[in-house]
mmCIF file of C-alpha atoms in Angstrom:
data_model
loop_
_atom_site.group_PDB
_atom_site.id
_atom_site.type_symbol
_atom_site.label_atom_id
_atom_site.label_comp_id
_atom_site.label_asym_id
_atom_site.label_seq_id
_atom_site.Cartn_x
_atom_site.Cartn_y
_atom_site.Cartn_z
ATOM 1 C CA ARG A 1 175.843 -44.593 -117.152
ATOM 2 C CA LYS A 2 174.626 -45.818 -113.747
ATOM 3 C CA GLU A 3 172.876 -43.314 -111.517
ATOM 4 C CA VAL A 4 175.321 -43.899 -108.667
ATOM 5 C CA GLU A 5 178.765 -45.418 -109.085
ATOM 6 C CA GLN A 6 181.138 -46.386 -106.310
ATOM 7 C CA ASP A 7 184.653 -47.744 -105.981
ATOM 8 C CA PRO A 8 184.331 -51.474 -106.611
ATOM 9 C CA GLY A 9 186.341 -52.586 -103.584
ATOM 10 C CA PRO A 10 186.810 -54.579 -101.512
ATOM 11 C CA PHE A 11 189.125 -52.535 -99.349
ATOM 12 C CA ASN A 12 191.243 -54.516 -96.894
ATOM 13 C CA VAL A 13 193.009 -52.242 -94.433
ATOM 14 C CA PRO A 14 194.811 -52.687 -91.099
ATOM 15 C CA GLU A 15 193.395 -51.296 -87.894
ATOM 16 C CA GLY A 16 194.224 -47.641 -87.485
ATOM 17 C CA ALA A 17 194.429 -46.945 -91.204
ATOM 18 C CA THR A 18 192.650 -44.125 -92.990
ATOM 19 C CA VAL A 19 190.453 -45.169 -95.880
ATOM 20 C CA ALA A 20 188.509 -43.128 -98.413
ATOM 21 C CA PHE A 21 185.537 -44.138 -100.538
ATOM 22 C CA ASN A 22 184.495 -42.307 -103.662
ATOM 23 C CA CYS A 23 181.143 -42.045 -105.348
ATOM 24 C CA THR A 24 179.827 -40.256 -108.425
ATOM 25 C CA TYR A 25 176.233 -39.607 -109.398
ATOM 26 C CA SER A 26 174.792 -38.874 -112.806
ATOM 27 C CA ASN A 27 171.712 -36.747 -112.098
ATOM 28 C CA SER A 28 172.596 -33.115 -111.554
ATOM 29 C CA ALA A 29 169.089 -32.570 -110.142
ATOM 30 C CA SER A 30 169.844 -34.770 -107.115
ATOM 31 C CA GLN A 31 169.372 -32.749 -103.959
ATOM 32 C CA SER A 32 170.183 -34.944 -100.971
ATOM 33 C CA PHE A 33 173.089 -37.250 -100.347
ATOM 34 C CA PHE A 34 173.839 -39.907 -97.766
ATOM 35 C CA TRP A 35 176.134 -42.692 -96.750
ATOM 36 C CA TYR A 36 174.505 -45.851 -95.443
ATOM 37 C CA ARG A 37 176.276 -48.762 -93.827
ATOM 38 C CA GLN A 38 175.249 -52.368 -94.301
ATOM 39 C CA ASP A 39 176.657 -55.168 -92.181
ATOM 40 C CA CYS A 40 176.768 -58.678 -93.599
ATOM 41 C CA ARG A 41 173.251 -60.143 -93.832
ATOM 42 C CA LYS A 42 171.724 -57.078 -92.206
ATOM 43 C CA GLU A 43 169.643 -54.176 -93.430
ATOM 44 C CA PRO A 44 171.207 -50.857 -94.492
ATOM 45 C CA LYS A 45 171.394 -48.189 -91.800
ATOM 46 C CA LEU A 46 172.025 -44.491 -92.143
ATOM 47 C CA LEU A 47 175.622 -43.596 -91.365
ATOM 48 C CA MET A 48 175.489 -39.901 -92.140
ATOM 49 C CA SER A 49 173.991 -37.286 -94.387
ATOM 50 C CA VAL A 50 176.313 -35.370 -96.693
ATOM 51 C CA TYR A 51 176.100 -31.600 -96.752
ATOM 52 C CA SER A 52 177.464 -29.173 -99.310
ATOM 53 C CA SER A 53 179.864 -27.699 -96.803
ATOM 54 C CA GLY A 54 181.150 -31.130 -95.818
ATOM 55 C CA ASN A 55 180.488 -32.650 -92.445
ATOM 56 C CA GLU A 56 182.230 -34.706 -89.836
ATOM 57 C CA ASP A 57 180.981 -37.200 -87.285
ATOM 58 C CA GLY A 58 183.773 -38.484 -85.088
ATOM 59 C CA ARG A 59 186.152 -40.472 -87.258
ATOM 60 C CA PHE A 60 183.935 -40.089 -90.335
ATOM 61 C CA THR A 61 184.084 -37.181 -92.765
ATOM 62 C CA ALA A 62 181.819 -36.759 -95.767
ATOM 63 C CA GLN A 63 182.385 -34.365 -98.640
ATOM 64 C CA LEU A 64 180.200 -33.286 -101.544
ATOM 65 C CA ASN A 65 181.297 -31.647 -104.769
ATOM 66 C CA ARG A 66 178.187 -30.685 -106.719
ATOM 67 C CA ALA A 67 180.110 -29.353 -109.703
ATOM 68 C CA SER A 68 181.849 -32.693 -110.179
ATOM 69 C CA GLN A 69 178.855 -34.705 -108.908
ATOM 70 C CA TYR A 70 181.163 -36.459 -106.527
ATOM 71 C CA ILE A 71 180.761 -37.633 -102.938
ATOM 72 C CA SER A 72 183.397 -39.037 -100.627
ATOM 73 C CA LEU A 73 183.601 -40.702 -97.237
ATOM 74 C CA LEU A 74 186.781 -40.711 -95.187
ATOM 75 C CA ILE A 75 187.236 -43.020 -92.230
ATOM 76 C CA ARG A 76 190.140 -42.279 -89.911
ATOM 77 C CA ASP A 77 191.687 -44.635 -87.368
ATOM 78 C CA SER A 78 189.774 -47.636 -88.709
ATOM 79 C CA LYS A 79 188.346 -50.082 -86.184
ATOM 80 C CA LEU A 80 187.524 -53.740 -86.656
ATOM 81 C CA SER A 81 183.892 -52.768 -86.138
ATOM 82 C CA ASP A 82 184.013 -50.548 -89.234
ATOM 83 C CA SER A 83 184.056 -53.669 -91.409
ATOM 84 C CA ALA A 84 180.898 -53.428 -93.508
ATOM 85 C CA THR A 85 179.625 -52.387 -96.920
ATOM 86 C CA TYR A 86 179.284 -48.629 -97.400
ATOM 87 C CA LEU A 87 176.490 -47.513 -99.686
ATOM 88 C CA CYS A 88 176.467 -44.146 -101.423
ATOM 89 C CA VAL A 89 172.899 -42.845 -101.707
ATOM 90 C CA VAL A 90 171.391 -39.918 -103.583
ATOM 91 C CA THR A 91 167.892 -38.685 -104.253
ATOM 92 C CA ARG A 92 166.768 -39.232 -107.806
ATOM 93 C CA ASN A 93 165.529 -35.784 -108.570
ATOM 94 C CA SER A 94 164.600 -32.423 -107.218
ATOM 95 C CA GLY A 95 161.492 -34.002 -105.697
ATOM 96 C CA ASN A 96 163.842 -35.725 -103.281
ATOM 97 C CA THR A 97 162.509 -39.227 -103.680
ATOM 98 C CA PRO A 98 163.136 -42.078 -104.086
ATOM 99 C CA LEU A 99 166.615 -42.765 -102.801
ATOM 100 C CA VAL A 100 168.986 -44.377 -105.291
ATOM 101 C CA PHE A 101 171.649 -46.641 -103.851
ATOM 102 C CA GLY A 102 175.062 -47.403 -105.234
ATOM 103 C CA LYS A 103 176.350 -50.936 -105.412
ATOM 104 C CA GLY A 104 178.349 -50.447 -102.242
ATOM 105 C CA THR A 105 182.003 -50.747 -101.341
ATOM 106 C CA ARG A 106 183.007 -53.435 -98.910
ATOM 107 C CA LEU A 107 185.517 -52.635 -96.212
ATOM 108 C CA SER A 108 187.389 -55.201 -94.158
ATOM 109 C CA VAL A 109 189.486 -53.891 -91.309
ATOM 110 C CA ILE A 110 192.104 -56.410 -90.308
ATOM 111 C CA ALA A 111 193.763 -56.754 -86.886
ATOM 112 C CA ASP B 1 164.247 -53.744 -83.260
ATOM 113 C CA THR B 2 164.527 -51.655 -86.407
ATOM 114 C CA GLY B 3 161.108 -49.986 -86.105
ATOM 115 C CA VAL B 4 159.980 -51.777 -89.273
ATOM 116 C CA SER B 5 158.825 -55.372 -89.085
ATOM 117 C CA GLN B 6 158.795 -57.655 -92.113
ATOM 118 C CA ASP B 7 157.214 -61.048 -92.488
ATOM 119 C CA PRO B 8 158.150 -63.698 -93.389
ATOM 120 C CA ARG B 9 161.888 -63.395 -92.913
ATOM 121 C CA HIS B 10 162.537 -66.260 -95.292
ATOM 122 C CA LYS B 11 160.402 -67.798 -97.997
ATOM 123 C CA ILE B 12 161.324 -70.723 -100.225
ATOM 124 C CA THR B 13 158.923 -71.408 -103.043
ATOM 125 C CA LYS B 14 158.705 -73.255 -106.308
ATOM 126 C CA ARG B 15 158.705 -71.441 -109.602
ATOM 127 C CA GLY B 16 155.215 -70.420 -110.624
ATOM 128 C CA GLN B 17 153.863 -70.004 -107.101
ATOM 129 C CA ASN B 18 152.597 -66.725 -105.663
ATOM 130 C CA VAL B 19 154.187 -65.158 -102.609
ATOM 131 C CA THR B 20 153.211 -62.219 -100.416
ATOM 132 C CA PHE B 21 155.392 -60.191 -98.095
ATOM 133 C CA ARG B 22 154.151 -57.899 -95.367
ATOM 134 C CA CYS B 23 155.723 -54.786 -93.911
ATOM 135 C CA ASP B 24 154.631 -53.179 -90.638
ATOM 136 C CA PRO B 25 156.164 -49.894 -89.554
ATOM 137 C CA ILE B 26 155.900 -49.717 -85.769
ATOM 138 C CA SER B 27 154.933 -46.071 -85.684
ATOM 139 C CA GLU B 28 153.080 -43.987 -88.216
ATOM 140 C CA HIS B 29 155.112 -43.093 -91.275
ATOM 141 C CA ASN B 30 153.704 -41.226 -94.241
ATOM 142 C CA ARG B 31 156.098 -42.755 -96.741
ATOM 143 C CA LEU B 32 156.829 -46.441 -97.125
ATOM 144 C CA TYR B 33 159.230 -47.917 -99.674
ATOM 145 C CA TRP B 34 159.960 -51.313 -101.145
ATOM 146 C CA TYR B 35 163.440 -52.180 -102.401
ATOM 147 C CA ARG B 36 164.975 -55.365 -103.734
ATOM 148 C CA GLN B 37 168.569 -56.408 -103.124
ATOM 149 C CA THR B 38 170.572 -59.218 -104.678
ATOM 150 C CA LEU B 39 173.995 -60.432 -103.624
ATOM 151 C CA GLY B 40 176.731 -57.922 -104.281
ATOM 152 C CA GLN B 41 174.327 -55.177 -105.313
ATOM 153 C CA GLY B 42 172.846 -52.188 -103.565
ATOM 154 C CA PRO B 43 169.126 -51.978 -102.873
ATOM 155 C CA GLU B 44 167.069 -51.287 -106.028
ATOM 156 C CA PHE B 45 163.947 -49.165 -105.737
ATOM 157 C CA LEU B 46 160.673 -50.913 -106.536
ATOM 158 C CA THR B 47 157.846 -48.667 -105.369
ATOM 159 C CA TYR B 48 156.741 -46.270 -102.671
ATOM 160 C CA PHE B 49 153.612 -45.048 -100.939
ATOM 161 C CA GLN B 50 152.597 -41.733 -99.488
ATOM 162 C CA ASN B 51 149.978 -42.846 -96.970
ATOM 163 C CA GLU B 52 147.782 -45.240 -98.983
ATOM 164 C CA ALA B 53 148.628 -43.790 -102.397
ATOM 165 C CA GLN B 54 151.198 -45.582 -104.519
ATOM 166 C CA LEU B 55 153.127 -42.680 -106.012
ATOM 167 C CA GLU B 56 155.813 -44.336 -108.086
ATOM 168 C CA LYS B 57 156.636 -47.734 -109.497
ATOM 169 C CA SER B 58 159.998 -48.724 -110.920
ATOM 170 C CA ARG B 59 160.283 -50.338 -114.329
ATOM 171 C CA LEU B 60 161.706 -53.269 -112.368
ATOM 172 C CA LEU B 61 158.191 -53.871 -111.073
ATOM 173 C CA SER B 62 156.709 -56.074 -113.769
ATOM 174 C CA ASP B 63 152.995 -56.796 -113.961
ATOM 175 C CA ARG B 64 153.614 -59.873 -111.812
ATOM 176 C CA PHE B 65 154.362 -57.583 -108.884
ATOM 177 C CA SER B 66 151.727 -55.678 -106.973
ATOM 178 C CA ALA B 67 151.966 -53.648 -103.804
ATOM 179 C CA GLU B 68 149.298 -52.212 -101.570
ATOM 180 C CA ARG B 69 149.019 -50.075 -98.487
ATOM 181 C CA PRO B 70 145.298 -50.143 -97.869
ATOM 182 C CA LYS B 71 145.047 -48.121 -94.676
ATOM 183 C CA GLY B 72 148.244 -46.164 -94.901
ATOM 184 C CA SER B 73 149.916 -48.271 -92.237
ATOM 185 C CA PHE B 74 151.125 -51.766 -93.179
ATOM 186 C CA SER B 75 151.965 -52.716 -96.741
ATOM 187 C CA THR B 76 152.038 -55.924 -98.765
ATOM 188 C CA LEU B 77 154.101 -56.870 -101.790
ATOM 189 C CA GLU B 78 152.794 -59.776 -103.859
ATOM 190 C CA ILE B 79 154.699 -61.588 -106.564
ATOM 191 C CA GLN B 80 152.645 -63.779 -108.856
ATOM 192 C CA ARG B 81 154.010 -66.672 -110.898
ATOM 193 C CA THR B 82 157.435 -66.402 -109.321
ATOM 194 C CA GLU B 83 160.538 -66.891 -111.446
ATOM 195 C CA GLN B 84 164.042 -67.842 -110.364
ATOM 196 C CA GLY B 85 165.166 -64.314 -111.146
ATOM 197 C CA ASP B 86 162.854 -63.055 -108.400
ATOM 198 C CA SER B 87 165.145 -64.598 -105.776
ATOM 199 C CA ALA B 88 166.376 -61.683 -103.699
ATOM 200 C CA MET B 89 166.031 -59.879 -100.399
ATOM 201 C CA TYR B 90 162.926 -57.681 -100.367
ATOM 202 C CA LEU B 91 163.442 -54.710 -98.103
ATOM 203 C CA CYS B 92 160.781 -52.430 -96.746
ATOM 204 C CA ALA B 93 161.700 -48.989 -95.458
ATOM 205 C CA ALA B 94 159.844 -46.191 -93.739
ATOM 206 C CA GLU B 95 160.831 -42.564 -93.940
ATOM 207 C CA GLY B 96 161.776 -41.645 -90.418
ATOM 208 C CA SER B 97 162.713 -38.619 -88.410
ATOM 209 C CA GLY B 98 164.210 -36.668 -91.271
ATOM 210 C CA ALA B 99 163.163 -36.293 -94.854
ATOM 211 C CA ASN B 100 164.763 -38.993 -96.992
ATOM 212 C CA VAL B 101 166.116 -40.791 -93.933
ATOM 213 C CA LEU B 102 165.006 -44.379 -94.337
ATOM 214 C CA THR B 103 164.667 -46.986 -91.609
ATOM 215 C CA PHE B 104 164.782 -50.431 -93.151
ATOM 216 C CA GLY B 105 163.242 -53.629 -91.942
ATOM 217 C CA ALA B 106 165.353 -56.759 -91.682
ATOM 218 C CA GLY B 107 164.020 -57.897 -95.051
ATOM 219 C CA SER B 108 162.237 -60.900 -96.471
ATOM 220 C CA ARG B 109 164.546 -63.277 -98.296
ATOM 221 C CA LEU B 110 162.908 -65.063 -101.223
ATOM 222 C CA THR B 111 164.350 -68.173 -102.812
ATOM 223 C CA VAL B 112 162.612 -69.474 -105.911
ATOM 224 C CA LEU B 113 163.536 -73.042 -106.806
#
């Protein structure tokens, strides 16, 4: 089983749509969780951390379910500029390093 | 400006040649990471440094790969006797303002012919 698994995608959605990405991780010792965004031919950049209580940043909401080892990212009111690959990221172990990246889910928001 | 500079940005080489990539974090960072990314995949961990000490190496890092961070600032990643399977984007990242928050460089793209 892969350490981090994500929806294969790609997701093609119209502007204004709500889209959700799912991610599961295999190591129950993982302590920290993140979503990174990667634009085409660019480096990954931190989108948001994921906290146990769930957290929201504008149109983006991240949820963590430790019991199910499941992470989600919800994007509301999608914009064209949201088109990118979204990478689910977890720490490998209780030592909190290194970060393990999922394969990524590509999102295309269409006008 | 990502805060992490990588050089060269692109490298095309023939199979069997050696290549070296350099990573320069702009400000001081205790931890520096190397990842490799191929098309359609997420970044794969290769190795990381805490200051000048190399603390972990992935099994992906064969004996043809070596990384150094001699003064705890810049780092180099050398690949000896390159193979076509080494073609990838090599990403360097520094741990930034928060623990486990990585700032990546723009990457060094390697093409082995």
